[in-house]
PDB file of C-alpha atoms in Angstrom:
ATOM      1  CA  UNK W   1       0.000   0.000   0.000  1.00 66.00           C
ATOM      2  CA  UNK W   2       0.517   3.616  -0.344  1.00 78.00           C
ATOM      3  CA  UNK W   3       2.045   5.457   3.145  1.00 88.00           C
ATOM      4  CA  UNK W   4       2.777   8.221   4.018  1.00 93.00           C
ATOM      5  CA  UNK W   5       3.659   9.783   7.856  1.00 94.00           C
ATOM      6  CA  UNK W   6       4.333  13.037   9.097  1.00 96.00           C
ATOM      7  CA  UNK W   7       4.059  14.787  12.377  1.00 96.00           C
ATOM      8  CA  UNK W   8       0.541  16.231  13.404  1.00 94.00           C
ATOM      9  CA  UNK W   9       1.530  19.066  14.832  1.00 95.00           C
ATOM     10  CA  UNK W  10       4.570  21.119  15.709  1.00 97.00           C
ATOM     11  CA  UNK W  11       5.515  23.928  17.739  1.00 97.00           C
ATOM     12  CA  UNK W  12       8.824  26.257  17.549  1.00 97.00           C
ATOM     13  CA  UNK W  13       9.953  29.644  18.607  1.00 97.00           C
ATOM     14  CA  UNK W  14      10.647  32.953  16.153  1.00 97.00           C
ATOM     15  CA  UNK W  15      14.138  33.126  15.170  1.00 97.00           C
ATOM     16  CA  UNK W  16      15.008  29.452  16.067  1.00 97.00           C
ATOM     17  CA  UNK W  17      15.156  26.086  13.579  1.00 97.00           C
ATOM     18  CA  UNK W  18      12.800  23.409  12.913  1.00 98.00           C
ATOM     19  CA  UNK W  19      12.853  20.458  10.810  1.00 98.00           C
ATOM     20  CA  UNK W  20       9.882  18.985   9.814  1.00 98.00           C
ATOM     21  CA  UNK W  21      10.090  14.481   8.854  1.00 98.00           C
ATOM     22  CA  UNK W  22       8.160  12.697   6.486  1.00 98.00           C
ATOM     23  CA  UNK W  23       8.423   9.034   6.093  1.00 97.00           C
ATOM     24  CA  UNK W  24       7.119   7.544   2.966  1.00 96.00           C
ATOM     25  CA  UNK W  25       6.484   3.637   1.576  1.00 92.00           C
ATOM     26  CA  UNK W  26       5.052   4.079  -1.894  1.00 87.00           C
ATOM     27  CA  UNK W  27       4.618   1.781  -4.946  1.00 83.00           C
ATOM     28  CA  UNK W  28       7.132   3.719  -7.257  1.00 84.00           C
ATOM     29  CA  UNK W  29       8.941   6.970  -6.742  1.00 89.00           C
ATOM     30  CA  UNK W  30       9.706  10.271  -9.085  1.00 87.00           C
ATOM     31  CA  UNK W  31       9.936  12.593  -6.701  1.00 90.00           C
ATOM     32  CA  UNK W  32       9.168  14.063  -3.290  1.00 94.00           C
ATOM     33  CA  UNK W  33       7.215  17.334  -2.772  1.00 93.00           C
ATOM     34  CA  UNK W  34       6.745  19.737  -0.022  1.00 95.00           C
ATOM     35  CA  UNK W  35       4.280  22.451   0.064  1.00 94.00           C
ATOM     36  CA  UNK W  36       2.975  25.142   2.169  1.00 95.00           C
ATOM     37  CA  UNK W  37      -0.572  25.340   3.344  1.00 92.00           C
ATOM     38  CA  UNK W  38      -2.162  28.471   5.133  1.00 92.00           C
ATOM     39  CA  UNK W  39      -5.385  27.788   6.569  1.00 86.00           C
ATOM     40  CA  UNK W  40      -8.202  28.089   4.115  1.00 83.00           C
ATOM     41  CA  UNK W  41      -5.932  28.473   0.896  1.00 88.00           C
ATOM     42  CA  UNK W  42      -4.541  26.703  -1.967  1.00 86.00           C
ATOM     43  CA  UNK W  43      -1.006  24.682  -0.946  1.00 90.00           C
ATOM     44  CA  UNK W  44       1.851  26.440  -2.462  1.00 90.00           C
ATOM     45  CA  UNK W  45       4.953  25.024  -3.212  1.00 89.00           C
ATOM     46  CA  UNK W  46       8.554  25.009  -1.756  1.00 92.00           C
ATOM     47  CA  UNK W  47      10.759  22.462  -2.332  1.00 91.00           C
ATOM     48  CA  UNK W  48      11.156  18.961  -4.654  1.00 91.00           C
ATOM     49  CA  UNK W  49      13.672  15.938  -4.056  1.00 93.00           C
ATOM     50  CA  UNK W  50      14.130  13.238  -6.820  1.00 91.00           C
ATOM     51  CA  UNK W  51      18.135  12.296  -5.467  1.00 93.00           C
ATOM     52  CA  UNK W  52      19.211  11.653  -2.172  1.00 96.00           C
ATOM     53  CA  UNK W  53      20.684  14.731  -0.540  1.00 96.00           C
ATOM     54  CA  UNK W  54      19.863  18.652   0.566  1.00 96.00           C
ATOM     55  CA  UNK W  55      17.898  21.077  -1.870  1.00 92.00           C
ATOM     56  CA  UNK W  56      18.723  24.737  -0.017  1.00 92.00           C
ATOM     57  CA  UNK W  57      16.495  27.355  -1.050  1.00 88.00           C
ATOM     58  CA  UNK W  58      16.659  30.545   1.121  1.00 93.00           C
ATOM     59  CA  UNK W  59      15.859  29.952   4.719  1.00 96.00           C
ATOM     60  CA  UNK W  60      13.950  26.338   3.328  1.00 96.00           C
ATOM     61  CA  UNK W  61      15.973  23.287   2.676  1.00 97.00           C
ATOM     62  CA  UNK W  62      14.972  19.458   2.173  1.00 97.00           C
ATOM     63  CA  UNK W  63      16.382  16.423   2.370  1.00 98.00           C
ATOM     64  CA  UNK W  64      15.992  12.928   0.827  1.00 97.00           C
ATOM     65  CA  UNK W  65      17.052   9.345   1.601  1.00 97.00           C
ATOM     66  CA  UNK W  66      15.627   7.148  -0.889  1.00 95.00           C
ATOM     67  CA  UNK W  67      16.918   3.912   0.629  1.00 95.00           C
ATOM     68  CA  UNK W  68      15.358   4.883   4.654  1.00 96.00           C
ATOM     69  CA  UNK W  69      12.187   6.195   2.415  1.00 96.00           C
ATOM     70  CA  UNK W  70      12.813   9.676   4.186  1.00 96.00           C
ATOM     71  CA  UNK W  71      12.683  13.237   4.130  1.00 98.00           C
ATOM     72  CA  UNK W  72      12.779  16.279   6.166  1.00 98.00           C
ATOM     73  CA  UNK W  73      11.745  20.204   5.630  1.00 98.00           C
ATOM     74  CA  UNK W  74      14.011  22.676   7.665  1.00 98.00           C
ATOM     75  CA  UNK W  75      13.005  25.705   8.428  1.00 97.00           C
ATOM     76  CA  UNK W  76      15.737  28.554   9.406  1.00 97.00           C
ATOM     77  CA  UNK W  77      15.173  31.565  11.375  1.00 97.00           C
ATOM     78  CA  UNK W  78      11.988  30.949  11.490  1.00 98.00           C
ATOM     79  CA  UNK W  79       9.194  33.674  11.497  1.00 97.00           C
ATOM     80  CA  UNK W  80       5.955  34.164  12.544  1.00 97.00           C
ATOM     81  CA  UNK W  81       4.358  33.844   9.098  1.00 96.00           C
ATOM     82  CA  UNK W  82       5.386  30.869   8.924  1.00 97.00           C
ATOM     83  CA  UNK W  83       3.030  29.581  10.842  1.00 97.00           C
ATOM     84  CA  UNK W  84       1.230  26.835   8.435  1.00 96.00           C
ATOM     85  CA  UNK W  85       0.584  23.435   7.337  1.00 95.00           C
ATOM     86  CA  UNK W  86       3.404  21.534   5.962  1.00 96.00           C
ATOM     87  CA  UNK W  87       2.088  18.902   3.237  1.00 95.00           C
ATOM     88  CA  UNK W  88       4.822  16.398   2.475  1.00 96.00           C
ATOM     89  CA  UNK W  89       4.085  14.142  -0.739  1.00 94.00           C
ATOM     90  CA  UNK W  90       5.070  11.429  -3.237  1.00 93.00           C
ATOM     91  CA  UNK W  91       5.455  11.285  -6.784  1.00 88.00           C
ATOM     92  CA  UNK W  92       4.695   7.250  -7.800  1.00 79.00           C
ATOM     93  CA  UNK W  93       4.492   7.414 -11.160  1.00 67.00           C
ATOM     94  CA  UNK W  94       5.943   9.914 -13.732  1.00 56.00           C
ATOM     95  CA  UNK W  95       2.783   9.462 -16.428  1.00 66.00           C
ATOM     96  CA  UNK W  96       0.356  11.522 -14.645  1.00 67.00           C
ATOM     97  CA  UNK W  97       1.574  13.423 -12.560  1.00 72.00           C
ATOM     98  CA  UNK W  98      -0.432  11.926  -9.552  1.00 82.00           C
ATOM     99  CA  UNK W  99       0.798  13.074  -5.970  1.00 88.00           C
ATOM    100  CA  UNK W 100      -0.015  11.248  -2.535  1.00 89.00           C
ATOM    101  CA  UNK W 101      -0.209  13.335   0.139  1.00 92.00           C
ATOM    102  CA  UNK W 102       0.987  12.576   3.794  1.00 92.00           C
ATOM    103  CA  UNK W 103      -1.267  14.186   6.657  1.00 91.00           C
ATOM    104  CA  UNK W 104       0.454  17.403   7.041  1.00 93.00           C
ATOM    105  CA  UNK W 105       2.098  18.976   9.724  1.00 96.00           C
ATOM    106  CA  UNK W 106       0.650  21.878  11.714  1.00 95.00           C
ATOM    107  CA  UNK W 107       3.183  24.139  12.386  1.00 97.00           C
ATOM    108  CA  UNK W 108       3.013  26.863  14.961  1.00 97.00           C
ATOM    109  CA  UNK W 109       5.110  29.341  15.663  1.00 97.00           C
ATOM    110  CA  UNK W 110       5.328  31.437  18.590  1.00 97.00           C
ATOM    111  CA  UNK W 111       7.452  34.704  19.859  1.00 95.00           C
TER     112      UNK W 111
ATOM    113  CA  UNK R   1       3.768  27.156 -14.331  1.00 74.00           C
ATOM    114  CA  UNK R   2       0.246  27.759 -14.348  1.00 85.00           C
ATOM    115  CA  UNK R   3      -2.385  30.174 -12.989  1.00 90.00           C
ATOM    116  CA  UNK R   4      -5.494  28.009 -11.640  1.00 94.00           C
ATOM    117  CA  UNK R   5      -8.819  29.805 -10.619  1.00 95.00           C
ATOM    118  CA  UNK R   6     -11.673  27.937  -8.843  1.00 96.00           C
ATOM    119  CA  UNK R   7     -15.600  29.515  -8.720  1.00 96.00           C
ATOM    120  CA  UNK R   8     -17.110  29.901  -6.331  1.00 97.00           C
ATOM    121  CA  UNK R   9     -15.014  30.117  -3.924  1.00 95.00           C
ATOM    122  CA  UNK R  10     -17.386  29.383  -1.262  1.00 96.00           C
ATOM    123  CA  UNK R  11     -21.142  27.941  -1.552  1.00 97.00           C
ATOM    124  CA  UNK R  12     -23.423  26.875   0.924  1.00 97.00           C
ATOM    125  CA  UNK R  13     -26.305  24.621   0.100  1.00 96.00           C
ATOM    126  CA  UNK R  14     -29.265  22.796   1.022  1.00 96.00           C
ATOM    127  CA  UNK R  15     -28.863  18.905   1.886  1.00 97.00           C
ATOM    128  CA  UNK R  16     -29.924  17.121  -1.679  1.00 96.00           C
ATOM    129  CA  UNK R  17     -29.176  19.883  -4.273  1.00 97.00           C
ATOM    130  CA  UNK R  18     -26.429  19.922  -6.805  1.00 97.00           C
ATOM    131  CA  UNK R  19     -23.537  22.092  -6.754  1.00 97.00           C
ATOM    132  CA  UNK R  20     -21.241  22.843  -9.326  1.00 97.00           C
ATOM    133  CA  UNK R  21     -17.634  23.868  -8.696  1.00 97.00           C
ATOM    134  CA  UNK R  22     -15.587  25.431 -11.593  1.00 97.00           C
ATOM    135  CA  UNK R  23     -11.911  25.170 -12.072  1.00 96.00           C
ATOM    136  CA  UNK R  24     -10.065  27.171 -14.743  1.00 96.00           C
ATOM    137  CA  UNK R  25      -5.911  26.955 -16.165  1.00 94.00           C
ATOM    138  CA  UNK R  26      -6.366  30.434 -16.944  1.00 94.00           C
ATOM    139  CA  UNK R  27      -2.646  30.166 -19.075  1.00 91.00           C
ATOM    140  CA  UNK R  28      -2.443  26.702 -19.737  1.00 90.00           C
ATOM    141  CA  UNK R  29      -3.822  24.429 -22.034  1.00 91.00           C
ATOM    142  CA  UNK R  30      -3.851  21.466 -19.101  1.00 90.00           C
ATOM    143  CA  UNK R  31      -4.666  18.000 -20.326  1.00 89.00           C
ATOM    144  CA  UNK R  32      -4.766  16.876 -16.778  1.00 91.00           C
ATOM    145  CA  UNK R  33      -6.295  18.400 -13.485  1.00 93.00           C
ATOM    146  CA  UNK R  34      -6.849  16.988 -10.123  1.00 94.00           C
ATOM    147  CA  UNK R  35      -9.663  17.365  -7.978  1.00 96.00           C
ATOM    148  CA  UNK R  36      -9.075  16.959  -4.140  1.00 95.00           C
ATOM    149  CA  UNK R  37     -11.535  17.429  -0.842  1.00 95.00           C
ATOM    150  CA  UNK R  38      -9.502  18.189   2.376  1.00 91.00           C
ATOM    151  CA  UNK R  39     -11.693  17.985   5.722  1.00 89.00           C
ATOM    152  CA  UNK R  40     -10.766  20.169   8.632  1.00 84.00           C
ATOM    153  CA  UNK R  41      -6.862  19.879  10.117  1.00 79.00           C
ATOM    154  CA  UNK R  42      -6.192  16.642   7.509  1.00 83.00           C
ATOM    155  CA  UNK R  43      -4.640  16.586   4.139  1.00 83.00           C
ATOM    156  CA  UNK R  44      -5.281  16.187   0.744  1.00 90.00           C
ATOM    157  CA  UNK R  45      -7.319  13.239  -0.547  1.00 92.00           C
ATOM    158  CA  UNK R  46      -7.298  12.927  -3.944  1.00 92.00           C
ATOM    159  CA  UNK R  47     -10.668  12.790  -5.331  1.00 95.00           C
ATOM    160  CA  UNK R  48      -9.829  11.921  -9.278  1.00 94.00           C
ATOM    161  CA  UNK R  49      -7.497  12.719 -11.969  1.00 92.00           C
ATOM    162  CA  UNK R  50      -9.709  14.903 -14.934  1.00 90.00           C
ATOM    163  CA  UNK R  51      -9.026  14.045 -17.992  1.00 88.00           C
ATOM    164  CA  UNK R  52      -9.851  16.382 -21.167  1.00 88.00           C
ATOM    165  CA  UNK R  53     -11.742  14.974 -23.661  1.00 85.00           C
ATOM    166  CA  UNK R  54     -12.176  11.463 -22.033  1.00 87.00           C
ATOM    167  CA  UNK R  55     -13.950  10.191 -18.362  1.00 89.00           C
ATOM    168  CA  UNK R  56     -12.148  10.757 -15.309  1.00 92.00           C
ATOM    169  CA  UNK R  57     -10.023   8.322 -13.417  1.00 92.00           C
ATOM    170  CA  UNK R  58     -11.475   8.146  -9.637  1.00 94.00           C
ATOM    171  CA  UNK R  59     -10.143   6.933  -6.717  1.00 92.00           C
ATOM    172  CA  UNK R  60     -11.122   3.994  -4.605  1.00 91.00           C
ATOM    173  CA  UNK R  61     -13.792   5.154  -2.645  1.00 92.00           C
ATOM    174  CA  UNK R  62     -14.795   8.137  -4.644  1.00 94.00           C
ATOM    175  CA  UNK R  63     -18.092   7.483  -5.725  1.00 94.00           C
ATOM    176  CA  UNK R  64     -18.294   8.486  -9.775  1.00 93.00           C
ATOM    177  CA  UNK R  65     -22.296   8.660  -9.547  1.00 94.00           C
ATOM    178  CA  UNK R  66     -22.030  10.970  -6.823  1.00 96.00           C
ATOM    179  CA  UNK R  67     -19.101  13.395  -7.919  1.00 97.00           C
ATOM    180  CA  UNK R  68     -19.663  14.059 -11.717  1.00 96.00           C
ATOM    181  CA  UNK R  69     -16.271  15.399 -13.368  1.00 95.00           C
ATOM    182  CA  UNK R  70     -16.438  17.020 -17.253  1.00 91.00           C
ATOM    183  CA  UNK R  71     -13.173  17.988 -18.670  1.00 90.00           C
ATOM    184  CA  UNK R  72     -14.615  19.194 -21.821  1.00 82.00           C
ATOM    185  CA  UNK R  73     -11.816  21.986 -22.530  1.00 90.00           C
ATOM    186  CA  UNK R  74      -8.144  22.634 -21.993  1.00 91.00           C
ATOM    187  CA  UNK R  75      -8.422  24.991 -19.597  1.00 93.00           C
ATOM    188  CA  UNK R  76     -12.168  24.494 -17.936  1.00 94.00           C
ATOM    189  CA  UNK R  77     -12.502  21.089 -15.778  1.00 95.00           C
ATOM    190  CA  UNK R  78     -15.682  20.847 -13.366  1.00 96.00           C
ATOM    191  CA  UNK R  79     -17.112  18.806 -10.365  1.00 97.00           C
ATOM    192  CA  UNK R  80     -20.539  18.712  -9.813  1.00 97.00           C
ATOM    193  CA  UNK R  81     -21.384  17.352  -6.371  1.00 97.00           C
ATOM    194  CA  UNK R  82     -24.857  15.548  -6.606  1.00 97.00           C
ATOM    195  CA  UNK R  83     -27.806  15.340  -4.099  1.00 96.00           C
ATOM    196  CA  UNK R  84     -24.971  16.868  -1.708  1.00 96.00           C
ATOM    197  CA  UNK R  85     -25.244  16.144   2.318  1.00 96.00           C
ATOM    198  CA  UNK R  86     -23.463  17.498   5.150  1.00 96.00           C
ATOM    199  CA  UNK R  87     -20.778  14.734   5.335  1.00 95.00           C
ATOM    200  CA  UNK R  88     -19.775  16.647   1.877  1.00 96.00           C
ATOM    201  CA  UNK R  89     -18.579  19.874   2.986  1.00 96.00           C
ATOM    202  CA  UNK R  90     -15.539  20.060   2.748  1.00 95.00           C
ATOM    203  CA  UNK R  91     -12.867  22.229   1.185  1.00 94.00           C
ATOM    204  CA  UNK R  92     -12.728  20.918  -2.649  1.00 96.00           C
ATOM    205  CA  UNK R  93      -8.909  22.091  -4.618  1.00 96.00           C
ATOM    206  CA  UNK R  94      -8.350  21.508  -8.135  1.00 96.00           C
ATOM    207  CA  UNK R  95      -4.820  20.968  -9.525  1.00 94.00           C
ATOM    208  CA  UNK R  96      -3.383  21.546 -12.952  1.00 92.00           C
ATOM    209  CA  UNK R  97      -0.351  19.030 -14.470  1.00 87.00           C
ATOM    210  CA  UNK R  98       2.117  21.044 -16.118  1.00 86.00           C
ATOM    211  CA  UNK R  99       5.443  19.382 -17.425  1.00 83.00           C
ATOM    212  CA  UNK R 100       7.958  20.617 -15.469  1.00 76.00           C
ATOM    213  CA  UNK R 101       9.680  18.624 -12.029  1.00 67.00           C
ATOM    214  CA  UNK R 102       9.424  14.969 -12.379  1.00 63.00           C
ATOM    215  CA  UNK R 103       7.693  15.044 -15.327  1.00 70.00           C
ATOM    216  CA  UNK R 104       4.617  16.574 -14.242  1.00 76.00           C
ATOM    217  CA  UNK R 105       4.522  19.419 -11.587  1.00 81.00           C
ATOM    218  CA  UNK R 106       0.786  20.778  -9.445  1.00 87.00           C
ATOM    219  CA  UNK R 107      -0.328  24.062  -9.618  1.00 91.00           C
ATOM    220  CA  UNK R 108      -2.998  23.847  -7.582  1.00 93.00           C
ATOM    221  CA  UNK R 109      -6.328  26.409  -7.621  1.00 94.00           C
ATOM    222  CA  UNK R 110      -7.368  28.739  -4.540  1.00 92.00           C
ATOM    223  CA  UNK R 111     -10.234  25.951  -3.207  1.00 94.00           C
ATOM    224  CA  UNK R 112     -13.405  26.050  -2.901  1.00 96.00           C
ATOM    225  CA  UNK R 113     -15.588  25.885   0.749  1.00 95.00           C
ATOM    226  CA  UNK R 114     -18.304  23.949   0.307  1.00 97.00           C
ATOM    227  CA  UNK R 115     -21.284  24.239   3.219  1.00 97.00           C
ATOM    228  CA  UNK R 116     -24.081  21.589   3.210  1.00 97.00           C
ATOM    229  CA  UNK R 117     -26.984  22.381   5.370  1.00 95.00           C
TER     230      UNK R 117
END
């Protein structure tokens, strides 16, 4: 079957670091996705993962193992509007373009 | 990437009428959408994959009867929730495929709240 498992929820303080996990067993793999969610809006996206390693992008970066089936979101000096859902998901097959989507993970951040 | 639009962007309806939610690729000719429901604090579920010109793919579980999808244009796919009840509100998204990352990359639409009373 398809799995995918993240952290409900989260909590970290302005300024600091926090790294979000997302474990993953999935029939087939192109790809890893993460994406930002603020409540009530469309998910937007932030980073993607196809080869092991770290993907830096500003204050984001992600990482990938493909052979532990793992991945994590970090979050540097982190601000309050950052305060969001954190959508981690899998790309099984390249065809279609079909993603599977983990839980999310609340994140909360405070001053 | 693409620029995805969704009407309306909130509804609220009696328990056994039809609603009908509109998603547009507003510069992008997109073969392929995605239509999604996310209930309160959980994720995406991925409803069906929309498919122009042909019937839509659904997912297990996803009753076609119940959640009509018509992909008749490149850049107009809709979902047409029938004899809606309250277990259906939810917050619906629509997606667009565009080549890009790993083939195929989402650019998903602003959602749509839908209320059944």
């Amino acid at each position: 079957g398809q799995n995918i498992d993240q952290p409900t929820e989260m909590t970290a303080t302005e300024g600091a670091i926090v790294q979000i996990n997302c474990t993953y067993q999935t029939s087939g793999f192109n790809g890893l996705f993460w994406y930002q969610q603020h409540a009530g809006e469309a998910p937007t996206f932030l980073s993607y993962n196809v080869l092991d390693g770290l993907e830096e992008k500003g204050r984001f970066s992600s990482f990938l193992s493909r052979s532990k089936g793992y991945s994590y979101l970090l979050l540097k000096e982190l601000q309050m509007k950052d305060s969001a859902s954190y959508l981690c998901a899998v790309k099984g097959s390249s065809n279609t373009g079909k993603l599977i989507f983990g839980q999310g993970t609340t994140l909360q951040v405070k001053p | 990437g693409a620029v995805v639009s969704q009407h309306p962007s909130r509804v609220i309806c009696k328990s056994g009428t039809s609603v009908k939610i509109e998603c547009r690729s507003l510069d992008f000719q997109a073969t392929t959408m995605f239509w999604y429901r996310q209930f309160p604090k959980q994720s995406l579920m991925l409803m069906a994959t929309s498919n122009e010109g042909s019937k839509a793919t659904y997912e297990q579980g996803v009753e076609k009867d119940k959640f009509l999808i018509n992909h008749a244009s490149l850049t107009l796919s809709t979902l047409t929730v029938t004899s809606a009840h309250p277990e259906d509100s939810s917050f619906y998204i629509c997606s667009v495929a565009v080549p890009g990352l790993a083939g195929y990359e989402q650019f998903f639409g602003p959602g749509t709240r839908l209320t059944v009373l």
